[in-house]
Short mmCIF file of C-alpha atoms in Angstrom, two decimals:
data_model
loop_
_atom_site.label_atom_id
_atom_site.label_comp_id
_atom_site.label_asym_id
_atom_site.label_seq_id
_atom_site.Cartn_x
_atom_site.Cartn_y
_atom_site.Cartn_z
CA MET U 1 171.39 64.66 150.64
CA SER U 2 168.51 64.61 154.69
CA ASP U 3 169.11 62.37 157.51
CA ARG U 4 166.44 60.05 156.68
CA ARG U 5 167.82 59.19 153.72
CA ARG U 6 171.32 59.29 154.79
CA ALA U 7 170.00 56.39 156.93
CA ARG U 8 168.30 54.48 153.87
CA SER U 9 171.56 54.42 152.63
CA GLN U 10 173.39 52.77 155.41
CA ASP U 11 170.36 50.55 155.39
CA ASP U 12 170.57 49.54 151.85
CA GLY U 13 174.85 49.59 151.62
CA GLY U 14 173.82 51.95 148.55
CA ALA U 15 171.81 50.30 146.23
CA GLY U 16 169.32 52.65 147.03
CA ASP U 17 166.28 49.68 146.78
CA GLY U 18 165.32 50.84 149.80
CA VAL U 19 166.12 46.51 151.50
CA ASP U 20 168.03 46.25 154.82
CA ARG U 21 171.37 44.47 154.34
CA THR U 22 172.16 45.31 158.21
CA PRO U 23 173.24 42.20 160.38
CA SER U 24 170.20 40.36 162.07
CA SER U 25 171.51 40.60 165.97
CA ARG U 26 171.55 36.99 165.91
CA ALA U 27 170.15 34.46 163.61
CA ASP U 28 169.63 30.39 164.46
CA VAL U 29 171.07 29.45 161.78
CA CYS U 30 173.81 32.10 158.86
CA ILE U 31 172.75 30.14 154.69
CA VAL U 32 175.06 31.82 151.93
CA GLY U 33 173.40 31.23 148.79
CA ALA U 34 169.59 31.35 147.51
CA GLY U 35 170.42 28.55 144.89
CA PRO U 36 167.70 25.03 145.18
CA ALA U 37 169.97 23.71 148.03
CA GLY U 38 169.71 26.79 150.32
CA ALA U 39 166.68 27.81 149.75
CA LEU U 40 165.32 24.52 150.52
CA VAL U 41 166.98 23.94 154.21
CA ALA U 42 165.63 27.03 154.66
CA HIS U 43 162.31 26.69 154.03
CA ARG U 44 162.08 23.22 156.42
CA LEU U 45 164.39 25.25 159.01
CA ALA U 46 161.95 28.64 158.86
CA ALA U 47 158.97 26.79 158.92
CA ALA U 48 160.32 24.25 161.70
CA GLY U 49 160.88 28.01 163.76
CA ALA U 50 164.41 28.20 163.56
CA ASP U 51 164.92 32.37 162.23
CA VAL U 52 167.34 31.82 159.23
CA VAL U 53 169.03 34.41 157.00
CA VAL U 54 169.81 34.11 153.22
CA LEU U 55 172.33 35.78 152.61
CA GLU U 56 172.58 36.12 148.59
CA ALA U 57 176.03 37.38 145.97
CA GLY U 58 173.24 38.12 143.54
CA PRO U 59 170.50 40.54 142.33
CA ARG U 60 166.50 39.55 143.12
CA PHE U 61 165.03 39.30 139.69
CA ASP U 62 162.45 40.73 139.13
CA ILE U 63 159.98 38.10 138.22
CA SER U 64 156.86 39.68 135.70
CA ARG U 65 160.20 40.66 133.52
CA ARG U 66 161.03 37.44 132.93
CA THR U 67 159.20 38.54 128.70
CA GLU U 68 162.31 41.07 128.96
CA ALA U 69 164.40 38.62 130.26
CA GLN U 70 163.60 36.20 126.83
CA GLU U 71 163.90 39.12 124.65
CA ARG U 72 167.60 39.47 125.72
CA HIS U 73 168.01 36.04 125.15
CA ILE U 74 166.53 35.58 121.72
CA ARG U 75 167.85 39.17 120.56
CA PRO U 76 171.33 39.33 119.32
CA GLY U 77 173.51 41.77 120.94
CA MET U 78 171.03 42.86 123.55
CA GLY U 79 173.23 40.62 126.76
CA ASP U 80 172.98 38.08 129.38
CA PRO U 81 169.54 38.42 130.80
CA TRP U 82 171.56 37.41 134.09
CA GLU U 83 173.85 39.02 134.51
CA MET U 84 176.63 37.63 134.90
CA GLY U 85 179.68 38.77 133.51
CA GLY U 86 183.25 41.50 134.68
CA PRO U 87 185.21 41.69 138.07
CA ARG U 88 181.91 40.78 139.73
CA ASP U 89 182.11 36.92 138.14
CA ALA U 90 185.96 36.39 136.80
CA TYR U 91 187.53 32.97 137.06
CA SER U 92 190.49 31.78 135.56
CA THR U 93 191.19 28.21 133.91
CA ALA U 94 194.46 25.79 133.30
CA GLY U 95 194.26 22.77 131.40
CA ARG U 96 191.16 21.93 129.14
CA GLU U 97 189.96 24.83 129.51
CA TYR U 98 186.46 25.62 131.17
CA PRO U 99 183.85 28.35 130.50
CA LEU U 100 182.43 29.13 134.19
CA ASN U 101 180.47 32.02 133.09
CA ALA U 102 178.24 30.20 130.53
CA ALA U 103 176.32 28.68 133.20
CA ARG U 104 175.94 29.71 135.96
CA VAL U 105 173.63 32.66 138.28
CA LYS U 106 174.23 34.48 141.25
CA GLY U 107 171.06 36.10 142.18
CA VAL U 108 168.18 34.47 144.37
CA GLY U 109 167.40 30.95 142.61
CA GLY U 110 170.46 30.58 141.70
CA SER U 111 170.41 28.14 138.69
CA THR U 112 167.53 27.87 138.25
CA LEU U 113 167.04 30.93 136.79
CA HIS U 114 168.45 29.47 133.57
CA TRP U 115 168.32 25.52 134.07
CA GLN U 116 166.74 22.89 131.45
CA GLY U 117 165.17 21.83 134.18
CA MET U 118 165.64 17.79 134.06
CA VAL U 119 165.86 15.91 136.70
CA MET U 120 166.53 12.77 137.24
CA ARG U 121 167.64 9.76 140.53
CA LEU U 122 171.47 8.74 141.20
CA HIS U 123 171.30 5.08 140.52
CA GLU U 124 172.86 2.62 142.74
CA ARG U 125 175.02 2.04 141.99
CA ASP U 126 176.33 5.29 141.67
CA PHE U 127 176.92 5.66 145.22
CA GLU U 128 178.57 2.54 145.22
CA LEU U 129 180.61 3.10 142.35
CA ALA U 130 183.69 1.58 144.06
CA THR U 131 182.81 -1.65 145.67
CA ARG U 132 181.01 -2.41 142.04
CA HIS U 133 183.55 -1.56 139.56
CA GLY U 134 186.75 -0.61 141.54
CA VAL U 135 186.52 3.68 140.49
CA GLY U 136 186.30 6.53 141.99
CA THR U 137 184.84 5.90 145.68
CA ASP U 138 182.21 4.83 147.39
CA TRP U 139 178.90 7.34 149.68
CA PRO U 140 179.14 7.19 153.47
CA ILE U 141 175.63 6.45 151.94
CA ASP U 142 174.12 3.86 149.53
CA TYR U 143 170.98 5.12 147.38
CA ALA U 144 168.02 3.29 150.53
CA ASP U 145 168.76 6.30 152.61
CA LEU U 146 168.16 8.91 150.00
CA ARG U 147 165.55 7.12 148.80
CA PRO U 148 162.51 8.94 151.04
CA TYR U 149 164.34 12.70 150.73
CA TYR U 150 164.44 11.74 146.62
CA ALA U 151 160.24 11.84 146.92
CA THR U 152 160.23 14.57 149.33
CA ALA U 153 162.17 16.46 146.56
CA GLU U 154 159.78 15.40 143.44
CA ARG U 155 156.92 16.45 145.36
CA ALA U 156 158.77 19.89 146.22
CA LEU U 157 159.81 20.77 142.81
CA GLY U 158 156.69 18.89 140.54
CA VAL U 159 158.35 17.04 138.65
CA ALA U 160 156.72 14.97 135.94
CA GLY U 161 157.34 11.90 135.03
CA ALA U 162 155.63 8.10 133.54
CA MET U 163 157.38 4.71 135.04
CA ASP U 164 157.74 3.41 132.41
CA ASN U 165 162.08 3.34 132.95
CA PRO U 166 163.05 0.03 133.56
CA TYR U 167 166.82 0.96 133.81
CA ALA U 168 165.43 3.35 137.60
CA PRO U 169 166.25 2.53 140.95
CA PRO U 170 163.18 1.50 143.02
CA ARG U 171 161.16 4.01 143.88
CA GLU U 172 157.98 3.88 146.43
CA GLU U 173 155.20 6.71 144.25
CA PRO U 174 154.43 8.03 141.46
CA PHE U 175 155.37 11.56 139.98
CA PRO U 176 153.88 13.95 141.86
CA LEU U 177 152.47 15.11 138.41
CA PRO U 178 152.13 13.60 134.74
CA ALA U 179 155.26 12.52 132.05
CA PHE U 180 155.11 15.20 128.84
CA PRO U 181 154.05 13.66 125.81
CA PRO U 182 157.30 12.50 123.47
CA SER U 183 157.28 14.88 120.42
CA TYR U 184 157.17 13.77 117.24
CA SER U 185 160.62 13.45 116.22
CA ASP U 186 160.72 11.08 119.60
CA SER U 187 158.83 8.79 117.61
CA LEU U 188 160.77 8.79 114.91
CA PHE U 189 163.21 8.57 116.64
CA ALA U 190 161.55 5.10 118.98
CA GLU U 191 161.56 3.62 115.67
CA ALA U 192 165.08 3.11 115.16
CA CYS U 193 165.49 2.30 118.02
CA GLU U 194 163.06 -0.76 118.22
CA ARG U 195 164.66 -2.23 115.11
CA LEU U 196 168.21 -2.02 117.26
CA GLU U 197 166.67 -3.46 120.16
CA LEU U 198 167.01 -0.20 122.52
CA ASP U 199 164.72 1.36 124.87
CA MET U 200 163.41 5.05 125.25
CA HIS U 201 161.86 6.65 127.64
CA SER U 202 159.98 9.75 128.91
CA VAL U 203 161.98 12.27 130.84
CA PRO U 204 160.95 13.26 134.52
CA ASN U 205 161.04 17.44 134.42
CA ALA U 206 160.32 20.01 137.38
CA ARG U 207 157.78 21.71 134.86
CA ASN U 208 154.24 21.96 135.00
CA PRO U 209 152.30 20.04 132.09
CA GLU U 210 149.57 21.89 134.63
CA PRO U 211 149.35 24.56 137.66
CA TYR U 212 150.54 22.83 140.50
CA ASP U 213 152.38 24.58 143.10
CA GLY U 214 150.93 28.38 142.62
CA ARG U 215 152.72 28.10 138.99
CA ALA U 216 151.05 28.38 136.21
CA ALA U 217 150.99 24.83 133.47
CA CYS U 218 154.16 25.09 130.68
CA GLN U 219 152.67 27.81 127.57
CA GLY U 220 155.21 26.28 124.96
CA TYR U 221 157.56 29.78 124.65
CA GLY U 222 160.56 27.20 123.63
CA THR U 223 163.37 28.95 125.96
CA CYS U 224 163.50 26.96 128.90
CA LYS U 225 167.49 27.44 129.17
CA PRO U 226 167.81 29.93 130.42
CA VAL U 227 164.57 31.10 131.03
CA CYS U 228 160.07 30.59 131.27
CA PRO U 229 158.50 33.35 130.93
CA SER U 230 155.21 31.32 132.03
CA GLY U 231 157.51 30.50 135.84
CA ALA U 232 156.05 26.59 134.87
CA LYS U 233 159.38 25.66 135.35
CA TYR U 234 160.02 25.54 138.83
CA THR U 235 162.97 27.92 140.75
CA ALA U 236 164.58 28.34 143.92
CA GLU U 237 162.33 31.01 144.08
CA SER U 238 159.95 29.80 145.15
CA HIS U 239 161.02 27.90 148.26
CA ILE U 240 163.08 31.01 149.07
CA GLU U 241 159.43 33.10 148.92
CA LYS U 242 157.99 30.03 151.19
CA ALA U 243 161.05 30.18 153.46
CA ARG U 244 160.32 34.60 153.88
CA ALA U 245 156.93 33.61 154.07
CA ALA U 246 157.71 31.86 157.43
CA GLY U 247 160.15 34.48 158.59
CA ALA U 248 162.95 34.03 157.14
CA ARG U 249 164.96 36.98 156.49
CA ILE U 250 166.05 36.90 152.54
CA VAL U 251 169.10 39.26 152.36
CA ASP U 252 170.08 39.71 149.20
CA ARG U 253 173.19 42.02 147.15
CA VAL U 254 175.96 40.75 150.01
CA PRO U 255 178.61 38.18 148.43
CA VAL U 256 180.44 36.73 151.56
CA GLN U 257 183.70 36.90 151.26
CA ARG U 258 185.24 35.25 154.55
CA LEU U 259 183.32 33.14 157.71
CA GLU U 260 185.64 33.43 160.75
CA HIS U 261 185.43 31.54 163.89
CA ASP U 262 185.85 30.89 166.95
CA GLU U 263 189.96 30.77 169.07
CA ARG U 264 189.67 26.82 169.69
CA GLY U 265 189.47 26.71 165.88
CA GLU U 266 186.32 24.06 165.70
CA THR U 267 183.07 26.41 165.41
CA ILE U 268 181.85 29.43 162.79
CA GLU U 269 181.56 32.59 164.70
CA ALA U 270 180.66 35.62 161.79
CA ALA U 271 180.00 35.12 158.07
CA VAL U 272 181.39 38.82 156.60
CA TYR U 273 179.80 39.72 154.02
CA ALA U 274 179.45 43.32 151.44
CA THR U 275 176.84 45.28 151.35
CA PRO U 276 176.78 47.01 147.61
CA ASP U 277 179.02 50.32 148.84
CA GLY U 278 181.73 47.55 149.50
CA THR U 279 180.88 48.19 153.26
CA GLU U 280 182.08 45.15 155.46
CA HIS U 281 178.67 43.28 157.96
CA ARG U 282 179.71 40.36 160.22
CA GLN U 283 176.14 38.39 160.15
CA PRO U 284 177.11 36.16 163.87
CA ALA U 285 174.61 32.52 163.83
CA GLY U 286 174.61 29.62 165.71
CA GLN U 287 174.99 27.34 162.21
CA PHE U 288 175.81 28.40 159.05
CA VAL U 289 175.15 26.54 155.67
CA LEU U 290 176.86 27.78 152.36
CA ALA U 291 175.15 26.84 149.40
CA CYS U 292 176.51 28.57 146.73
CA GLY U 293 177.63 26.12 143.99
CA GLY U 294 180.26 23.76 143.54
CA VAL U 295 183.38 26.81 143.23
CA GLU U 296 182.30 28.95 144.71
CA ASN U 297 181.52 26.57 147.54
CA ALA U 298 185.60 25.52 147.72
CA ARG U 299 186.20 28.29 146.73
CA LEU U 300 185.00 30.17 150.04
CA LEU U 301 186.37 27.71 152.55
CA LEU U 302 189.84 28.66 151.07
CA LEU U 303 189.70 32.43 151.58
CA SER U 304 188.45 31.94 155.08
CA GLU U 305 191.94 30.89 155.70
CA SER U 306 193.99 30.94 158.78
CA ASP U 307 196.26 30.45 161.75
CA GLN U 308 194.75 27.27 162.53
CA TYR U 309 192.96 26.07 159.07
CA PRO U 310 196.11 27.89 156.70
CA ASP U 311 194.98 26.17 153.20
CA GLY U 312 191.55 26.69 153.99
CA LEU U 313 188.70 26.78 156.24
CA ALA U 314 187.83 23.22 157.15
CA ASN U 315 190.72 21.73 154.55
CA SER U 316 192.30 19.27 157.61
CA SER U 317 192.08 17.43 154.07
CA ASP U 318 193.16 18.97 151.46
CA ALA U 319 190.58 17.86 150.16
CA VAL U 320 188.95 21.38 149.99
CA GLY U 321 188.73 22.06 147.05
CA ARG U 322 189.41 18.91 144.42
CA PHE U 323 187.34 16.32 143.11
CA PHE U 324 186.14 18.34 141.08
CA MET U 325 183.60 16.57 138.23
CA ASP U 326 181.43 17.22 135.84
CA HIS U 327 179.15 15.79 132.67
CA LEU U 328 180.61 15.65 129.83
CA PHE U 329 178.86 16.34 126.31
CA ALA U 330 178.30 13.52 123.40
CA GLY U 331 176.76 14.50 121.05
CA ALA U 332 175.19 13.99 117.17
CA GLY U 333 173.50 15.10 114.37
CA GLY U 334 171.64 14.86 111.09
CA ARG U 335 169.41 16.11 109.07
CA LEU U 336 166.55 13.96 107.00
CA ASP U 337 164.48 13.68 104.17
CA GLU U 338 161.11 14.87 105.31
CA PRO U 339 160.23 16.84 107.90
CA THR U 340 160.66 16.18 111.31
CA ARG U 341 156.59 18.89 111.84
CA GLN U 342 157.57 20.46 115.19
CA ASN U 343 158.48 23.49 116.06
CA HIS U 344 161.80 23.76 118.69
CA VAL U 345 160.76 22.41 122.13
CA GLY U 346 163.33 23.63 125.51
CA PHE U 347 163.65 20.42 126.98
CA ASN U 348 163.60 16.99 126.83
CA THR U 349 161.12 13.81 126.44
CA SER U 350 162.79 11.54 126.03
CA GLU U 351 165.99 9.76 126.71
CA CYS U 352 167.50 6.60 127.18
CA HIS U 353 169.21 4.73 130.28
CA GLN U 354 170.09 1.01 128.54
CA PHE U 355 174.32 1.78 128.27
CA TYR U 356 173.86 4.39 131.96
CA ASP U 357 175.18 -0.12 133.29
CA ASP U 358 177.15 -0.65 130.42
CA THR U 359 179.56 -3.62 130.09
CA GLY U 360 181.84 -1.20 128.05
CA PRO U 361 183.05 1.41 130.12
CA VAL U 362 182.38 2.19 133.64
CA GLU U 363 181.08 5.52 133.01
CA GLY U 364 178.11 6.36 132.82
CA VAL U 365 176.49 7.24 129.73
CA LYS U 366 172.19 8.53 129.62
CA LEU U 367 170.99 9.39 126.08
CA GLU U 368 169.00 12.19 125.19
CA PHE U 369 167.15 12.54 122.42
CA LEU U 370 167.29 16.56 121.76
CA ASN U 371 163.83 18.02 120.20
CA TYR U 372 165.71 19.67 117.59
CA ALA U 373 164.88 21.25 114.70
CA GLY U 374 167.18 23.11 113.10
CA PRO U 375 169.27 26.13 113.41
CA SER U 376 167.99 29.07 115.06
CA PRO U 377 164.97 30.51 112.12
CA VAL U 378 165.68 33.99 114.06
CA ILE U 379 169.96 33.52 113.64
CA GLU U 380 170.07 32.73 109.69
CA ALA U 381 167.98 34.99 109.17
CA LEU U 382 169.82 38.05 110.43
CA GLY U 383 173.28 36.76 109.25
CA ALA U 384 171.55 36.10 105.99
CA ASP U 385 172.70 38.00 102.81
CA THR U 386 170.35 37.71 101.10
CA TRP U 387 166.18 38.52 101.51
CA GLY U 388 162.49 37.55 100.38
CA ASP U 389 161.79 34.98 98.86
CA GLU U 390 165.38 33.41 98.02
CA LEU U 391 166.05 33.53 102.04
CA LEU U 392 162.45 31.66 103.33
CA ASP U 393 163.47 29.10 101.08
CA ARG U 394 166.87 28.77 102.79
CA LEU U 395 164.86 28.54 105.94
CA ARG U 396 162.80 26.32 104.69
CA GLU U 397 165.50 23.96 103.54
CA SER U 398 167.61 24.57 107.16
CA TYR U 399 164.83 24.44 109.83
CA GLY U 400 162.77 22.08 110.88
CA THR U 401 164.62 18.72 108.63
CA HIS U 402 167.76 18.37 111.85
CA VAL U 403 167.24 15.82 114.42
CA ALA U 404 170.36 14.87 116.69
CA ILE U 405 171.16 12.52 120.38
CA GLY U 406 172.88 14.20 123.33
CA GLY U 407 173.82 12.04 125.94
CA LEU U 408 176.18 12.87 129.73
CA VAL U 409 178.51 11.00 130.50
CA GLU U 410 180.09 10.39 133.49
CA GLN U 411 183.29 12.20 135.61
CA LEU U 412 185.42 10.44 137.55
CA PRO U 413 186.80 12.05 141.09
CA ASP U 414 190.33 13.00 139.85
CA ALA U 415 192.03 14.93 142.59
CA GLU U 416 194.17 16.70 140.77
CA ASN U 417 190.97 18.19 139.34
CA ARG U 418 190.15 21.45 141.72
CA ILE U 419 189.62 24.35 142.44
CA THR U 420 191.96 27.11 142.95
CA LEU U 421 192.80 30.68 144.63
CA ASP U 422 194.47 32.35 141.92
CA PRO U 423 196.89 35.00 143.68
CA ASP U 424 197.41 37.08 140.38
CA ARG U 425 193.87 37.93 139.29
CA ARG U 426 191.88 39.62 141.75
CA ASP U 427 187.28 40.64 142.45
CA ASP U 428 185.78 43.47 142.10
CA HIS U 429 185.90 42.57 146.71
CA GLY U 430 190.31 42.58 146.17
CA ASN U 431 189.20 38.67 146.23
CA PRO U 432 191.33 36.10 144.63
CA VAL U 433 189.14 35.07 141.42
CA PRO U 434 188.66 30.65 142.03
CA ASN U 435 191.06 29.12 139.27
CA VAL U 436 189.61 25.62 137.84
CA GLU U 437 191.89 23.32 137.06
CA TRP U 438 190.68 20.26 134.57
CA SER U 439 191.36 18.06 132.24
CA LEU U 440 188.90 14.54 130.86
CA SER U 441 191.07 11.18 131.44
CA ASP U 442 191.37 8.69 128.56
CA ARG U 443 188.32 6.67 130.51
CA THR U 444 186.14 9.65 130.03
CA LYS U 445 187.14 9.67 126.65
CA ARG U 446 186.85 6.64 125.54
CA ALA U 447 183.34 6.42 127.23
CA ILE U 448 181.82 9.38 124.79
CA ARG U 449 183.14 7.28 122.35
CA ARG U 450 182.04 4.85 122.92
CA ALA U 451 178.24 7.40 123.56
CA ASN U 452 178.67 8.56 119.89
CA GLU U 453 178.64 5.40 118.18
CA ILE U 454 175.57 4.21 119.71
CA GLN U 455 174.43 8.23 118.98
CA HIS U 456 175.84 6.92 114.68
CA ALA U 457 173.76 3.44 114.79
CA ILE U 458 170.49 5.17 115.74
CA LEU U 459 171.09 7.95 113.17
CA GLU U 460 172.31 5.54 110.67
CA GLU U 461 169.07 3.12 111.88
CA LEU U 462 166.63 6.11 111.25
CA GLY U 463 168.09 7.51 107.55
CA ALA U 464 169.56 10.14 108.46
CA SER U 465 172.64 12.13 107.21
CA ILE U 466 174.62 12.55 110.20
CA GLU U 467 176.10 15.69 109.73
CA TRP U 468 177.77 16.63 113.21
CA THR U 469 179.91 15.36 115.73
CA VAL U 470 180.52 16.13 119.13
CA GLY U 471 183.41 13.23 120.79
CA PRO U 472 186.34 14.40 122.61
CA ASP U 473 187.82 16.65 121.41
CA ALA U 474 184.85 18.83 121.12
CA THR U 475 183.28 18.18 123.99
CA GLY U 476 182.64 20.15 126.33
CA PRO U 477 180.75 20.41 130.52
CA ALA U 478 177.11 20.48 131.07
CA PHE U 479 178.16 22.73 134.33
CA HIS U 480 177.22 20.63 136.62
CA GLN U 481 180.75 21.81 139.84
CA MET U 482 180.28 18.37 141.57
CA GLY U 483 182.30 17.57 143.90
CA THR U 484 184.87 19.59 145.48
CA THR U 485 183.42 19.34 149.59
CA ARG U 486 183.06 15.67 149.16
CA MET U 487 181.09 14.00 151.54
CA GLY U 488 183.16 10.18 153.53
CA GLU U 489 183.28 8.64 156.38
CA ASP U 490 187.30 9.14 157.11
CA PRO U 491 187.86 12.72 157.72
CA GLU U 492 191.78 12.96 156.29
CA ARG U 493 189.97 11.77 152.85
CA SER U 494 187.06 13.89 152.74
CA VAL U 495 185.27 17.24 154.16
CA VAL U 496 181.50 16.48 155.34
CA ASP U 497 180.30 13.66 157.08
CA ALA U 498 176.96 11.97 155.66
CA ASP U 499 174.42 14.68 156.89
CA CYS U 500 176.64 17.91 155.42
CA ARG U 501 178.76 18.69 158.48
CA THR U 502 181.98 19.07 158.31
CA HIS U 503 184.68 17.21 160.06
CA ASP U 504 186.36 20.20 161.28
CA LEU U 505 183.99 23.25 162.49
CA SER U 506 180.27 21.70 164.75
CA ASN U 507 179.05 24.49 163.18
CA LEU U 508 179.19 24.61 159.63
CA TRP U 509 177.73 22.63 156.67
CA ILE U 510 177.72 22.00 153.56
CA VAL U 511 175.37 21.51 150.86
CA GLY U 512 175.06 20.80 147.14
CA SER U 513 176.77 19.35 144.08
CA SER U 514 180.12 19.65 146.31
CA VAL U 515 179.94 17.43 148.45
CA PHE U 516 179.38 14.37 145.79
CA PRO U 517 181.29 11.85 146.13
CA THR U 518 180.79 11.05 142.47
CA GLY U 519 178.68 12.65 139.97
CA GLY U 520 177.25 9.95 137.84
CA ALA U 521 175.38 10.96 134.57
CA MET U 522 172.40 12.13 136.02
CA ASN U 523 171.34 15.81 136.26
CA PRO U 524 172.62 16.65 139.79
CA THR U 525 169.71 18.60 140.80
CA LEU U 526 167.23 16.07 142.05
CA THR U 527 170.07 15.18 144.38
CA ILE U 528 170.49 18.13 144.63
CA ALA U 529 167.39 18.56 146.55
CA ALA U 530 166.54 15.01 148.17
CA LEU U 531 170.44 15.90 150.12
CA SER U 532 169.87 19.44 150.70
CA LEU U 533 166.32 18.18 152.56
CA ARG U 534 168.40 15.55 154.51
CA ALA U 535 170.73 17.63 156.03
CA ALA U 536 168.38 20.32 156.67
CA THR U 537 166.63 17.47 159.21
CA ALA U 538 170.13 16.67 160.98
CA ILE U 539 170.12 20.97 160.90
CA GLU U 540 167.11 20.35 162.78
CA GLU U 541 168.06 18.43 164.67
CA SER U 542 171.35 20.52 165.83
CA LEU U 543 168.87 23.33 167.31
#
């Protein structure tokens, strides 16, 4: 090997791509994670003139190869389009099974690479759950505090929506983009809901009905989750690129192993990361921001234990990893005696918040009218034992006559639902893997049953024959991991303050859904974005 090639191999950590993965001499801000939270903070601070380094555990995926990623998803047996799995992503569960790898991505863009793209604001009650209902806890901020940042986040992501939701919290201006029109099956549901005196309204989506912010309009591929070939759906790659253009340095394939603090345990001095060949480096900075999700934020703090923090970094409250929450899925579907006149639409266009503050269970319930036409004809055909006209007739009978209603149900915070370290299982760097300890309370199960009752009533009014129900015993998570580094005013009961700065270390900040004290029943990404923009303001003031 020539001296030049040898030096290049050392710089890129053995990846062979020529990317320099050695540390910057010293950065103003080091951000761990290049998902939506990290990307927005990186862009805001870099645009303000800060020297920013972003360390991302996963790779940078080539945007020009999204059609290939779509094919990997569509064709059975071709594997995951986002390279999840193996020792790098190993985990364990205790209690109820939690399939962590079913819907997460390590890479530049994070969860927005595969998300469905629905973006709702939390309701005012979500910030005051203890005060209003005597359960859960209150946030140290209220809706009014976050309201201007919600508006900024909607513009940043490019949210398409309409002001037709009578149950939504107050807002200051229209959505940046017009809402997507309701599907034909939405019109069928609308007739049944009108007779039942139920309100349907549009879904805010972070995808373009028309070109916006350099991204194309939606082309209707129908594979939004897990991949959008057109680029119409927002991904955090957009703000990572804006951060890079503003001077930020983005380093991929460098999982952070631990954070190291000063002798007094008051500030973080460096993030220790590994390159693809296993070499460890220390990245110093003035401020540090954790932005690697509800599971990995907590895991990294627990891995960073020290003499001053024997139970994990920033964990004097014993709250790191605790109060893990997700949204639970409730759903029902069936068949109509008429065609739904649609091909698969990859996202929801109508929903109902009428039962979010229902007088029944305290837990919030959000109903979603699914653009679902039946089982995938591709999968049905590939698994069929017949061919020709007989197969075609079978596909015509099974596809295009189905309807379904989904829903998200709130899970209240519980200290025993938590992320811990598994002492018996290691990842590819020899670190304990995350262990998800998760269970459902009787309260949550009652709320899921309540959602099923409403869904059945709508389907019966529609005249559908109900063929399946996802209730308390069959429910699964929406993969919205929240609550493991909760915010609060009391350092003895929380991990970060209202600005997302840790109580224990003055230069360590945490952004993302892990800081949520409660989860509501709204998809969390818009709140992640709003909180991240709010935290970025505080971080900028501290520089």
